[in-house]
mmCIF file of C-alpha atoms and ligand atoms in Angstrom:
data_model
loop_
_atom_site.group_PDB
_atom_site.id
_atom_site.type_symbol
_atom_site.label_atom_id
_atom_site.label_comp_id
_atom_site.label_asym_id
_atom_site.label_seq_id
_atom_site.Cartn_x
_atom_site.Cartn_y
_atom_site.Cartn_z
ATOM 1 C CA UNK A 17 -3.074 14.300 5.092
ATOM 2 C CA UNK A 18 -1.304 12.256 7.435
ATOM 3 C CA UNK A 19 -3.924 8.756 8.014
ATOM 4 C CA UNK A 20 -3.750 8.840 11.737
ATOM 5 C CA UNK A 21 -1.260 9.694 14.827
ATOM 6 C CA UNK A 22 -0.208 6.258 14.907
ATOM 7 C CA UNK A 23 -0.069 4.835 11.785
ATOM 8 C CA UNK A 24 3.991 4.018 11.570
ATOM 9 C CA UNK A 25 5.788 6.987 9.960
ATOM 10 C CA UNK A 26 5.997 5.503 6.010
ATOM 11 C CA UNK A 27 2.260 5.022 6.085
ATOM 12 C CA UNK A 28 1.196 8.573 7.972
ATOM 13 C CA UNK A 29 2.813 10.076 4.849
ATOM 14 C CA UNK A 30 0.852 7.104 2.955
ATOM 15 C CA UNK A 31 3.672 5.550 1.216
ATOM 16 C CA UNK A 32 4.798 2.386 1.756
ATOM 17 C CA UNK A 33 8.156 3.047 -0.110
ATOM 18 C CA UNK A 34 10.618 5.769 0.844
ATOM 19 C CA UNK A 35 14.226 6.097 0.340
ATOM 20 C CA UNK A 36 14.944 3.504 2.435
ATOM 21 C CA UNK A 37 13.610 1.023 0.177
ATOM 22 C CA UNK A 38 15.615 2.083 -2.503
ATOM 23 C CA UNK A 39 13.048 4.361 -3.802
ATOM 24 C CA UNK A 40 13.657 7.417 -5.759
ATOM 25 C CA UNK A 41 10.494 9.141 -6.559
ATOM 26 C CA UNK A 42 12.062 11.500 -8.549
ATOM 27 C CA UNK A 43 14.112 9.344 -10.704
ATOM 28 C CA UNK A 44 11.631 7.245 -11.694
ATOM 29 C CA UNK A 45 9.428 10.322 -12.395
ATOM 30 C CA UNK A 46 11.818 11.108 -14.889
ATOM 31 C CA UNK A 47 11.787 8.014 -16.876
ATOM 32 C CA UNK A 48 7.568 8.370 -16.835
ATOM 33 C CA UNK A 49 7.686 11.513 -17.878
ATOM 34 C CA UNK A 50 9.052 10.098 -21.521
ATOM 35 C CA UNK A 51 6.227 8.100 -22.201
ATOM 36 C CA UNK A 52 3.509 10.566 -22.627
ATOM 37 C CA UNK A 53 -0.028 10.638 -23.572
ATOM 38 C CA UNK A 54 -3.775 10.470 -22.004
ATOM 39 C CA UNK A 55 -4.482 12.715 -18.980
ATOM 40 C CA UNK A 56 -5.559 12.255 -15.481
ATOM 41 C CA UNK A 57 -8.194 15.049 -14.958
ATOM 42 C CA UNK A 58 -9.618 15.905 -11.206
ATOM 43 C CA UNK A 59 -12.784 17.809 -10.546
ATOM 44 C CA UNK A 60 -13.662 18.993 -7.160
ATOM 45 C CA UNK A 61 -17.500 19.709 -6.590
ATOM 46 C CA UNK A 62 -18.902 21.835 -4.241
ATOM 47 C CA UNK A 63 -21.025 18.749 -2.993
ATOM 48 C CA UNK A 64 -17.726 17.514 -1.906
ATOM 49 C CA UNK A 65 -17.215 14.772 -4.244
ATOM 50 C CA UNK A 66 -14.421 15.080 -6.684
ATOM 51 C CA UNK A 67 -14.303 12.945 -10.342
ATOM 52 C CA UNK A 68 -10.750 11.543 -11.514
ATOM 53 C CA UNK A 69 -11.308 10.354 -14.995
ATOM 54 C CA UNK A 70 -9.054 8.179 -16.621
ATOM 55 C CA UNK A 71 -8.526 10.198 -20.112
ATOM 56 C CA UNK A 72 -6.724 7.869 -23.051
ATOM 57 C CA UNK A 73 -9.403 7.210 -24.907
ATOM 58 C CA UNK A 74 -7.495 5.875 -28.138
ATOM 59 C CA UNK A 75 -5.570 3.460 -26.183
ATOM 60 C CA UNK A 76 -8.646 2.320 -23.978
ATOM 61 C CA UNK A 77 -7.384 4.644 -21.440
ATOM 62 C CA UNK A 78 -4.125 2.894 -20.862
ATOM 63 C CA UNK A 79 -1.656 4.447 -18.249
ATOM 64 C CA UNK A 80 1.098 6.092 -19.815
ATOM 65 C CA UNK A 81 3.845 7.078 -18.521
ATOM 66 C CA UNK A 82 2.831 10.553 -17.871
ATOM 67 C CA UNK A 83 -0.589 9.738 -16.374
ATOM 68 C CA UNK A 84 1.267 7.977 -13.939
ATOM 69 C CA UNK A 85 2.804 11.171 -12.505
ATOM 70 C CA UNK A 86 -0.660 12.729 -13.300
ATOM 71 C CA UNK A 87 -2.104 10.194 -10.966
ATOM 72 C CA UNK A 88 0.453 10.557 -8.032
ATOM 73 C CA UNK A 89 -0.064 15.072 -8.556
ATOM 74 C CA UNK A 90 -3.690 14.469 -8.365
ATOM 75 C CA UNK A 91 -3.676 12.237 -5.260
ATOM 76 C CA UNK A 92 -1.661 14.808 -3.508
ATOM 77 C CA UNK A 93 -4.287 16.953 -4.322
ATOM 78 C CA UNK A 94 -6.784 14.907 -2.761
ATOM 79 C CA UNK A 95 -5.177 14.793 0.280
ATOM 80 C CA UNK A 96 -5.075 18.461 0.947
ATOM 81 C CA UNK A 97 -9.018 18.974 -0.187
ATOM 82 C CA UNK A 98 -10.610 19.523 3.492
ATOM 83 C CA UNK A 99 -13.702 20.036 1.778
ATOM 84 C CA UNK A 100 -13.674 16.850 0.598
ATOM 85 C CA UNK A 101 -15.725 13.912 1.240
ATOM 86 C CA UNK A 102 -16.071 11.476 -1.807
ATOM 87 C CA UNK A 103 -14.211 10.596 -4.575
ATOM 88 C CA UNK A 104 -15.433 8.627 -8.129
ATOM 89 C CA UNK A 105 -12.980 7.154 -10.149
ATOM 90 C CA UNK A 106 -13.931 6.709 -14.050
ATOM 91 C CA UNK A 107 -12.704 6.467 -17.070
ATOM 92 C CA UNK A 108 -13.233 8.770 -20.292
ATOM 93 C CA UNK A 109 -14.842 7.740 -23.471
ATOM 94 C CA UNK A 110 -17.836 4.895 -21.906
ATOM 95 C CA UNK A 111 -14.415 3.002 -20.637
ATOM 96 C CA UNK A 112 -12.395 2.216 -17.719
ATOM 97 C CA UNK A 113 -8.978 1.794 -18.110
ATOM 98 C CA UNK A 114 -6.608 -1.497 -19.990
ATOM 99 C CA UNK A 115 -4.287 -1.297 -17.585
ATOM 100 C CA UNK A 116 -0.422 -0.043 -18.183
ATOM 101 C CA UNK A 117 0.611 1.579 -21.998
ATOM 102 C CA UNK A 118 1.665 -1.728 -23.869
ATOM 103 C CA UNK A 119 4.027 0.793 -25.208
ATOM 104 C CA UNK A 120 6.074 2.099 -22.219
ATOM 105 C CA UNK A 121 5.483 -1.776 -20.573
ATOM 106 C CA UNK A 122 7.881 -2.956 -23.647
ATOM 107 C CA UNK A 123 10.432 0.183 -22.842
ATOM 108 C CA UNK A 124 10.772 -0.511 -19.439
ATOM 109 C CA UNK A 125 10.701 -4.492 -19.760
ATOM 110 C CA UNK A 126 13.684 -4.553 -17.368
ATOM 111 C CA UNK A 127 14.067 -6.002 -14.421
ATOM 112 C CA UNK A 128 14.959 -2.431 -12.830
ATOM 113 C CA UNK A 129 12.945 0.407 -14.247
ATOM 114 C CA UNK A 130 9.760 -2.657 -13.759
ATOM 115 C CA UNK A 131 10.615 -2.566 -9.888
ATOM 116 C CA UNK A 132 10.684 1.110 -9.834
ATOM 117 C CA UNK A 133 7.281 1.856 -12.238
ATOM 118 C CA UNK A 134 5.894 -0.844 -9.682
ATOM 119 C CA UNK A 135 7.151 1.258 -6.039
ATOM 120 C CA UNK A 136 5.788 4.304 -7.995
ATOM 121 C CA UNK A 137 2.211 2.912 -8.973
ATOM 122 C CA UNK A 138 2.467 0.659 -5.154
ATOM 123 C CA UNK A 139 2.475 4.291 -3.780
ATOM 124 C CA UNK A 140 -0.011 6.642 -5.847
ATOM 125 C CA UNK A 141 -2.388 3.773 -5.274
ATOM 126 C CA UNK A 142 -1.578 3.253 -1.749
ATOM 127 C CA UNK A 143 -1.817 7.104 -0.682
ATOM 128 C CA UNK A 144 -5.301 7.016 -3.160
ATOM 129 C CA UNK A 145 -6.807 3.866 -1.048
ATOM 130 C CA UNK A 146 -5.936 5.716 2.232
ATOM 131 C CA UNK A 147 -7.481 9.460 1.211
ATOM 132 C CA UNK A 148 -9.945 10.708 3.995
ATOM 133 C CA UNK A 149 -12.403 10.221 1.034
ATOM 134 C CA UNK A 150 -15.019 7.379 0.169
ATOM 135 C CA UNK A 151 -14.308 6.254 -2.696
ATOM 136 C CA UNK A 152 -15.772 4.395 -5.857
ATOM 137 C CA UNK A 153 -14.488 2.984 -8.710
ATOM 138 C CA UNK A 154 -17.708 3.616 -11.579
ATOM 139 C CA UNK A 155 -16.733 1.134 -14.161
ATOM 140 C CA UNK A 156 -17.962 1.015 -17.500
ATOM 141 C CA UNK A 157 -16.387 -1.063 -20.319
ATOM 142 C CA UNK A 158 -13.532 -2.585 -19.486
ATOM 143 C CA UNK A 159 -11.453 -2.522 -16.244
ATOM 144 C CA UNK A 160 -7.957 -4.769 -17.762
ATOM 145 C CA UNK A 161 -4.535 -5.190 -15.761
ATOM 146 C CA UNK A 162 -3.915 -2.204 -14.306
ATOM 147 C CA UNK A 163 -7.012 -0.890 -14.752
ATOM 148 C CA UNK A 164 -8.368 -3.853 -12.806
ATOM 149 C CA UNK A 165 -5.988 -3.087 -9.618
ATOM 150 C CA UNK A 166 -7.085 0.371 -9.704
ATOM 151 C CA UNK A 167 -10.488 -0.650 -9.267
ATOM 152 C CA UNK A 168 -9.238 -2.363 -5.675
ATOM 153 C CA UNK A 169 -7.693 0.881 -4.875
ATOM 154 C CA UNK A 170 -11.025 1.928 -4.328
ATOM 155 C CA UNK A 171 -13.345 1.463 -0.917
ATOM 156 C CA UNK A 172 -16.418 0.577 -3.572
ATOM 157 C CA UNK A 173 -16.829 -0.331 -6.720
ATOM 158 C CA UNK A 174 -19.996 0.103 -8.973
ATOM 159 C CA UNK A 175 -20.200 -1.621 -12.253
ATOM 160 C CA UNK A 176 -21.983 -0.939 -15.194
ATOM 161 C CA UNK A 177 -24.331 -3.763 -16.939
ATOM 162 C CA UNK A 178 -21.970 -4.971 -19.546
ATOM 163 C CA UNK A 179 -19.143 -4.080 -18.064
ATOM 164 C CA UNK A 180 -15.899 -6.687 -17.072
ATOM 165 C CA UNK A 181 -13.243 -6.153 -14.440
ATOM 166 C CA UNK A 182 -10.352 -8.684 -15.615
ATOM 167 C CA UNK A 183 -7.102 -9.436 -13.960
ATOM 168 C CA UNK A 184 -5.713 -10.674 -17.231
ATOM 169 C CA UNK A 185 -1.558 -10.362 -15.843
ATOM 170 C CA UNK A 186 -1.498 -13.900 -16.067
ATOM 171 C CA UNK A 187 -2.028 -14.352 -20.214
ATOM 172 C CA UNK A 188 0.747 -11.004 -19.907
ATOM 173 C CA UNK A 189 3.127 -13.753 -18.060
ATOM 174 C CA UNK A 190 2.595 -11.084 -14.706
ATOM 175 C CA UNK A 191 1.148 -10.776 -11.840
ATOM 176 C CA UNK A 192 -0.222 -7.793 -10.350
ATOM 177 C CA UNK A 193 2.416 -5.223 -9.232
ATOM 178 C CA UNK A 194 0.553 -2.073 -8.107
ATOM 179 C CA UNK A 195 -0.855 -3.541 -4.844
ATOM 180 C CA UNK A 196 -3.887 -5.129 -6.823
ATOM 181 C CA UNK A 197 -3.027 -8.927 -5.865
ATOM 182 C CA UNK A 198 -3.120 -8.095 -1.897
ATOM 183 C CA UNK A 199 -6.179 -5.534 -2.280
ATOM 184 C CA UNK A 200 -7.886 -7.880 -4.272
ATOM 185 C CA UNK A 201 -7.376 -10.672 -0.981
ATOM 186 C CA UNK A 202 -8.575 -8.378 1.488
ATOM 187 C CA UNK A 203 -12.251 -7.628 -0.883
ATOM 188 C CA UNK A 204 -12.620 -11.419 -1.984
ATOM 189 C CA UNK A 205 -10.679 -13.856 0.172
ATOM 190 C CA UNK A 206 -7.779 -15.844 -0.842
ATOM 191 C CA UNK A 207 -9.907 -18.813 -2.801
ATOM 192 C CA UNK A 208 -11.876 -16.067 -4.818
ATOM 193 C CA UNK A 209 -8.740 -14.161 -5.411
ATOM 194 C CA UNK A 210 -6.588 -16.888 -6.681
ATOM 195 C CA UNK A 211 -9.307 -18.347 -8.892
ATOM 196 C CA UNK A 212 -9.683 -14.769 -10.204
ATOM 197 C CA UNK A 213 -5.760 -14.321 -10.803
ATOM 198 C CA UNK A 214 -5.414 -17.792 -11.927
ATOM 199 C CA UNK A 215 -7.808 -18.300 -14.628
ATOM 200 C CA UNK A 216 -7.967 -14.655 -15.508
ATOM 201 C CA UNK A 217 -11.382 -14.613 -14.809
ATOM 202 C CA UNK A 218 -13.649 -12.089 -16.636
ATOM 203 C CA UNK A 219 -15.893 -10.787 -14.038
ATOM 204 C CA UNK A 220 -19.114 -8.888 -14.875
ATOM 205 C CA UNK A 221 -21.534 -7.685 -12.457
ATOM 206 C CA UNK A 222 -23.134 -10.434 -11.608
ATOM 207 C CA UNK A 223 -20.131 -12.423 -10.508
ATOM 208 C CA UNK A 224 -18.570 -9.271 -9.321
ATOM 209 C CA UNK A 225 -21.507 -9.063 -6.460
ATOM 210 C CA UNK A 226 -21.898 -12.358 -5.725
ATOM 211 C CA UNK A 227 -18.440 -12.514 -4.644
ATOM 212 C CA UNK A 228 -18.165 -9.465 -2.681
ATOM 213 C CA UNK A 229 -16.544 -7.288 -5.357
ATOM 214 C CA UNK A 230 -18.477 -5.311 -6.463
ATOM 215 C CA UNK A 231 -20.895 -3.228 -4.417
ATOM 216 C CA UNK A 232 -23.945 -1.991 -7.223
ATOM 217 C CA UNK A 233 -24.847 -2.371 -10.362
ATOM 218 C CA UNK A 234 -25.898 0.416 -12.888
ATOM 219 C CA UNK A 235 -28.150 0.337 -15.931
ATOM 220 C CA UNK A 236 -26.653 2.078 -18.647
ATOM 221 C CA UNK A 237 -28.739 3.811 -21.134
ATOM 222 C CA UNK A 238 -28.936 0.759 -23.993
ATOM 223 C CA UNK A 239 -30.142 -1.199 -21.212
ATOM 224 C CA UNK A 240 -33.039 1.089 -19.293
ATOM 225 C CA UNK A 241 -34.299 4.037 -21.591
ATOM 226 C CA UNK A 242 -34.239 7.327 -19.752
ATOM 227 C CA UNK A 243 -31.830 5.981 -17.000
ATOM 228 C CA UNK A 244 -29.656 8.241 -15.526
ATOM 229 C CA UNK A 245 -26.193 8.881 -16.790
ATOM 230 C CA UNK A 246 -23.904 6.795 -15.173
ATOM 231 C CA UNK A 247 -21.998 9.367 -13.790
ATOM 232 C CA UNK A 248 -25.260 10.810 -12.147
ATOM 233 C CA UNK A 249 -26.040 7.392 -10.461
ATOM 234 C CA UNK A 250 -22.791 6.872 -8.910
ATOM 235 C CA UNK A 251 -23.290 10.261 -7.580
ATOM 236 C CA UNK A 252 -26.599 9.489 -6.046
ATOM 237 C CA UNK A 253 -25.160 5.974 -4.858
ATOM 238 C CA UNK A 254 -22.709 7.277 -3.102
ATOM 239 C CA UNK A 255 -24.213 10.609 -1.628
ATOM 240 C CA UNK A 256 -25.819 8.424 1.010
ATOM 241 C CA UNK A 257 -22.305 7.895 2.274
ATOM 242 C CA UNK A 258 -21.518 11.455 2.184
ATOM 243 C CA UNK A 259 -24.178 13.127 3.281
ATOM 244 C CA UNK A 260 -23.155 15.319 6.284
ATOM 245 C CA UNK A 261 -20.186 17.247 7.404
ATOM 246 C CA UNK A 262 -16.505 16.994 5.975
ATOM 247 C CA UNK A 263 -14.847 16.387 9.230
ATOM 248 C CA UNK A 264 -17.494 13.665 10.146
ATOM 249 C CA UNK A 265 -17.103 12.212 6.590
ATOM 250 C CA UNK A 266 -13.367 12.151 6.641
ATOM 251 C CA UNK A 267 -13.120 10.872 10.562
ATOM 252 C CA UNK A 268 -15.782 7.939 9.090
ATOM 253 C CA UNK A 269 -12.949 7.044 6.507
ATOM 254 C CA UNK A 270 -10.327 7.286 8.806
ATOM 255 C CA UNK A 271 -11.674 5.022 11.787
ATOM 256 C CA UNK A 272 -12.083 2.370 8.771
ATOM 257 C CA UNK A 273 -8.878 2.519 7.417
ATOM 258 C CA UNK A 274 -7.173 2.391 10.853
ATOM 259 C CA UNK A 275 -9.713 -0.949 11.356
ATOM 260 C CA UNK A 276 -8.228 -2.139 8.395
ATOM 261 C CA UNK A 277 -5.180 -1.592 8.548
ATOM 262 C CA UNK A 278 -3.791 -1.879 12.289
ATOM 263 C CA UNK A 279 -3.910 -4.399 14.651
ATOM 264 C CA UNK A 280 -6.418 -4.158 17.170
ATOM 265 C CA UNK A 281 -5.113 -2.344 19.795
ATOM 266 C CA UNK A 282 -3.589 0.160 17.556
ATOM 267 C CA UNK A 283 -6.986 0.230 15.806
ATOM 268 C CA UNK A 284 -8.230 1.148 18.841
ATOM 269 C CA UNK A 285 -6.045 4.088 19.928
ATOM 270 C CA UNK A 286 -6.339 5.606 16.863
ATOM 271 C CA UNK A 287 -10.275 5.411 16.952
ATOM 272 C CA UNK A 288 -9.746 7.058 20.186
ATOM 273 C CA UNK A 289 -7.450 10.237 18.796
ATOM 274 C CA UNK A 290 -9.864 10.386 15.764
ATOM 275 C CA UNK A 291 -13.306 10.272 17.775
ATOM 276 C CA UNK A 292 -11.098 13.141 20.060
ATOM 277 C CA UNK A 293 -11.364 15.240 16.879
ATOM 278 C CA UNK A 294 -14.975 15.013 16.266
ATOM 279 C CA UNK A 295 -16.071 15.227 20.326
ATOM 280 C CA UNK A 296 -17.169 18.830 20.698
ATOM 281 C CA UNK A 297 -16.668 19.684 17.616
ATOM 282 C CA UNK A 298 -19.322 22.085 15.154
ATOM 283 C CA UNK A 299 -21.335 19.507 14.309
ATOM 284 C CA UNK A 300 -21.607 17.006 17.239
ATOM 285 C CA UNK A 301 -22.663 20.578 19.383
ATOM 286 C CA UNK A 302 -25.021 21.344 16.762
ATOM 287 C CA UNK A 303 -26.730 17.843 16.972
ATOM 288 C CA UNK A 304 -26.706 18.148 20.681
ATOM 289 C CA UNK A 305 -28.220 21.172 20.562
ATOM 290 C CA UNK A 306 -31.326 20.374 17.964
ATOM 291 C CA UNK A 307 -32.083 17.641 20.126
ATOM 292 C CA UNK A 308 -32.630 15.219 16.956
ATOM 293 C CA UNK A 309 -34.331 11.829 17.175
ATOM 294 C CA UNK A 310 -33.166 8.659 14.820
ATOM 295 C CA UNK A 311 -36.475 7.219 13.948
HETATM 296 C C1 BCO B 13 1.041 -4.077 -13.654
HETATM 297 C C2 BCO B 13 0.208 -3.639 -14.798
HETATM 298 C C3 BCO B 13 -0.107 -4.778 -15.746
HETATM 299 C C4 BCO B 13 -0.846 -4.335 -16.994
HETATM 300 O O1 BCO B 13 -1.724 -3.542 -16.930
HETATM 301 S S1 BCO B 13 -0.380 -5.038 -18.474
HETATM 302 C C5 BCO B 13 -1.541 -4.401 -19.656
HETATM 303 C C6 BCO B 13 -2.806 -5.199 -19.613
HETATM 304 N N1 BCO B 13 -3.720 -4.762 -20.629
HETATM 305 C C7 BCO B 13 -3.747 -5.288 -21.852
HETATM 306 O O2 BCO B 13 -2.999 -6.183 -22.177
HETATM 307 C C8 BCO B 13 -4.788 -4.715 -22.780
HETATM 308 C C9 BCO B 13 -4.447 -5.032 -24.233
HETATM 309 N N2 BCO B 13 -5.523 -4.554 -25.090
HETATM 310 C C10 BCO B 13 -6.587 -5.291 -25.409
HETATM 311 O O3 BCO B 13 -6.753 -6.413 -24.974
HETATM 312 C C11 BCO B 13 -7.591 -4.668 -26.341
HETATM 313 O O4 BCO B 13 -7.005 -3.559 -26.974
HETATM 314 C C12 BCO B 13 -8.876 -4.212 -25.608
HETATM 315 C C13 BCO B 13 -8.570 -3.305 -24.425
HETATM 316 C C14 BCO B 13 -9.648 -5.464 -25.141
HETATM 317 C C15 BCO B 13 -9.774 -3.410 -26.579
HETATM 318 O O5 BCO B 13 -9.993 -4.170 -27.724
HETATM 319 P P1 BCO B 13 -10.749 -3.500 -28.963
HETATM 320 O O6 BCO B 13 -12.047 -2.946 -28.505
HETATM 321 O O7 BCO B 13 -10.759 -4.520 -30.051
HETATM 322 O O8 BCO B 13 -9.886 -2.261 -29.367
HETATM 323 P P2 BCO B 13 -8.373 -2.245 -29.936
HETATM 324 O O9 BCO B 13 -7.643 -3.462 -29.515
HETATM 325 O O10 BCO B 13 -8.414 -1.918 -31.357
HETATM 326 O O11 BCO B 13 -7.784 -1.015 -29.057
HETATM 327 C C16 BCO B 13 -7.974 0.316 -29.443
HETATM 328 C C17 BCO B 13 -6.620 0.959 -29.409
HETATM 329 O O12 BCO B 13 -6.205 0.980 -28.047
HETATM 330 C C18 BCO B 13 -4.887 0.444 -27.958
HETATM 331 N N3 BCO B 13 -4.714 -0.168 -26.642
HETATM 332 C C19 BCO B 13 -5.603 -0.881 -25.930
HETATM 333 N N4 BCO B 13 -5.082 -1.259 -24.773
HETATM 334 C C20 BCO B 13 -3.823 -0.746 -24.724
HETATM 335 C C21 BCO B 13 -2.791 -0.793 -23.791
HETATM 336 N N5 BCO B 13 -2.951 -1.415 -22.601
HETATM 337 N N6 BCO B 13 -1.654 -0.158 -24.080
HETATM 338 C C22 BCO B 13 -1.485 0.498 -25.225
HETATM 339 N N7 BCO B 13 -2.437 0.571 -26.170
HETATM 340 C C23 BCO B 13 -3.603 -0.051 -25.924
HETATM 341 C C24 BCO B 13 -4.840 -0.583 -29.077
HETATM 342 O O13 BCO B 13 -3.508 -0.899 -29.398
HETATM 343 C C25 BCO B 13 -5.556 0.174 -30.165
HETATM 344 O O14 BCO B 13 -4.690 1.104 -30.721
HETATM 345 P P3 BCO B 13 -4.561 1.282 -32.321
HETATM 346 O O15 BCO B 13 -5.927 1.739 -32.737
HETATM 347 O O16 BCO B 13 -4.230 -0.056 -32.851
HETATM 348 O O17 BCO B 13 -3.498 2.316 -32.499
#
């Protein structure tokens, strides 16, 4: 799905490396494909809102090499769902995700292959940030490393009670690499994000909303007996942002990420080509037409 008319041509396709960065998609792919284990598994709904679960469970759902690929095929996907609408990213097993496979990390240790695992992961995440979807990260558990800078790849993120998000790169002698660090500025501010980075903060939901991270908590079943699953309330949290037509949905996610992303005046052109695809269109004739009231 290409984000907007005027989005500069390496970020229409989503990317923000190509070749002439240096980047060779399927090179790197290669080397990934080595370090295998874990799944990334995507299920479109017919209420529009697709899972991608995180599946690793006896390495804490740890990207391997191979999930990263799976990541970056179900992301493409995504892209070309028109049906689509929202998006909840989990993990398997009660959860989230510890961040990169300790074991590929130490095969790749290089200065060369890290660069390239880092353009690779930069990208999936990128293109996943900037689907025509609202998103939400549901975390349960623990959300480590990686796992944490997937949770800012994200529009929302709902924790569970119990649950941590933890930007631990520091104690790894790191800092984030797959677009987590600059994410992470745009949801928190600098001062939150550097204390979070810094001190490897452990954040659980109550410091996660007080800050601006995180957008809901959940009760999980230990906590409140016959609460939902978890999976059900993100569901129900997030169908209030998805209620309605696709093409309204997706144009919704679009004007925001143009907002976001562009500087004003590009911001506003793009609004304008985006609202020109909605004006007239099935469901703003169908409104007209019923005459509805907003009370
Ligand atoms: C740019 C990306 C930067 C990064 O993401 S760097 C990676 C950051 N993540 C980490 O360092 C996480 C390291 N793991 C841990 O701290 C702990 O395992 C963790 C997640 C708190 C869970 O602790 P426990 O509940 O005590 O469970 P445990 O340690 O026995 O783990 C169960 C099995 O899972 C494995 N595991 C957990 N995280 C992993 C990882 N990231 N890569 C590879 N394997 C991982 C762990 O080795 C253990 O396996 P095994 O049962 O010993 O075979």
């Amino acid at each position: 799905m290409s984000v907007s008319p005027r989005l500069p041509q390496r970020q229409r396709s989503g990317c923000v490396y190509s070749s002439i960065h240096g980047f060779n998609q399927d090179e790197i792919k290669e080397k990934l494909q080595a370090f295998h284990g874990g799944s990334i598994d995507l299920l479109k709904q017919d209420s529009g809102i697709a899972v991608l679960t995180i599946n690793n469970p006896s390495r804490m759902n740890a990207f391997s090499g191979s999930m990263m690929i799976d990541l970056e095929e179900r992301v493409s996907q995504l892209e070309n769902w028109p049906e689509g609408k929202g998006l909840i990213v989990q993990g398997a097993a009660e959860t989230f995700c510890s961040g990169s496979d300790l074991n590929a990390v130490r095969a790749i240790s290089n200065q060369q292959d890290g660069m390239k695992m880092c353009m690779f992961m930069q990208n999936a995440l990128t293109r996943l940030l900037r689907l025509p979807l609202i998103s939400v990260a549901l975390v349960e558990g623990r959300a480590l490393g990686g796992g944490a800078e997937l949770t800012t790849a994200c529009d929302f993120r709902l924790m569970a009670a119990g649950s941590v998000i933890q930007f631990v790169h520091k104690h790894m002698g790191l800092v984030p690499g797959w677009g987590g660090a600059a994410r992470l500025v745009h949801l928190v501010g600098s001062q939150n994000a550097l204390k979070l980075l810094g001190g490897a903060v452990k954040v659980d939901p109550e410091l996660g909303v007080n800050i601006g991270l995180v957008d809901g908590v959940l009760e999980g079943h230990q906590k409140a007996e016959g609460a939902a699953p978890l999976l059900q309330q993100a569901e129900n949290w997030l169908s209030r942002y998805t209620k309605g037509p696709a093409p309204v949905i997706q144009a919704v996610k679009k004007v925001v990420l143009s907002g976001r992303e562009l500087p004003l005046s590009e911001a506003l052109r793009t609004e304008k080509d985006i609202f020109g695809t909605v004006w007239g269109a099935p469901a703003n004739l169908e409104a007209l037409a019923s005459k509805s009231k907003h009370k």
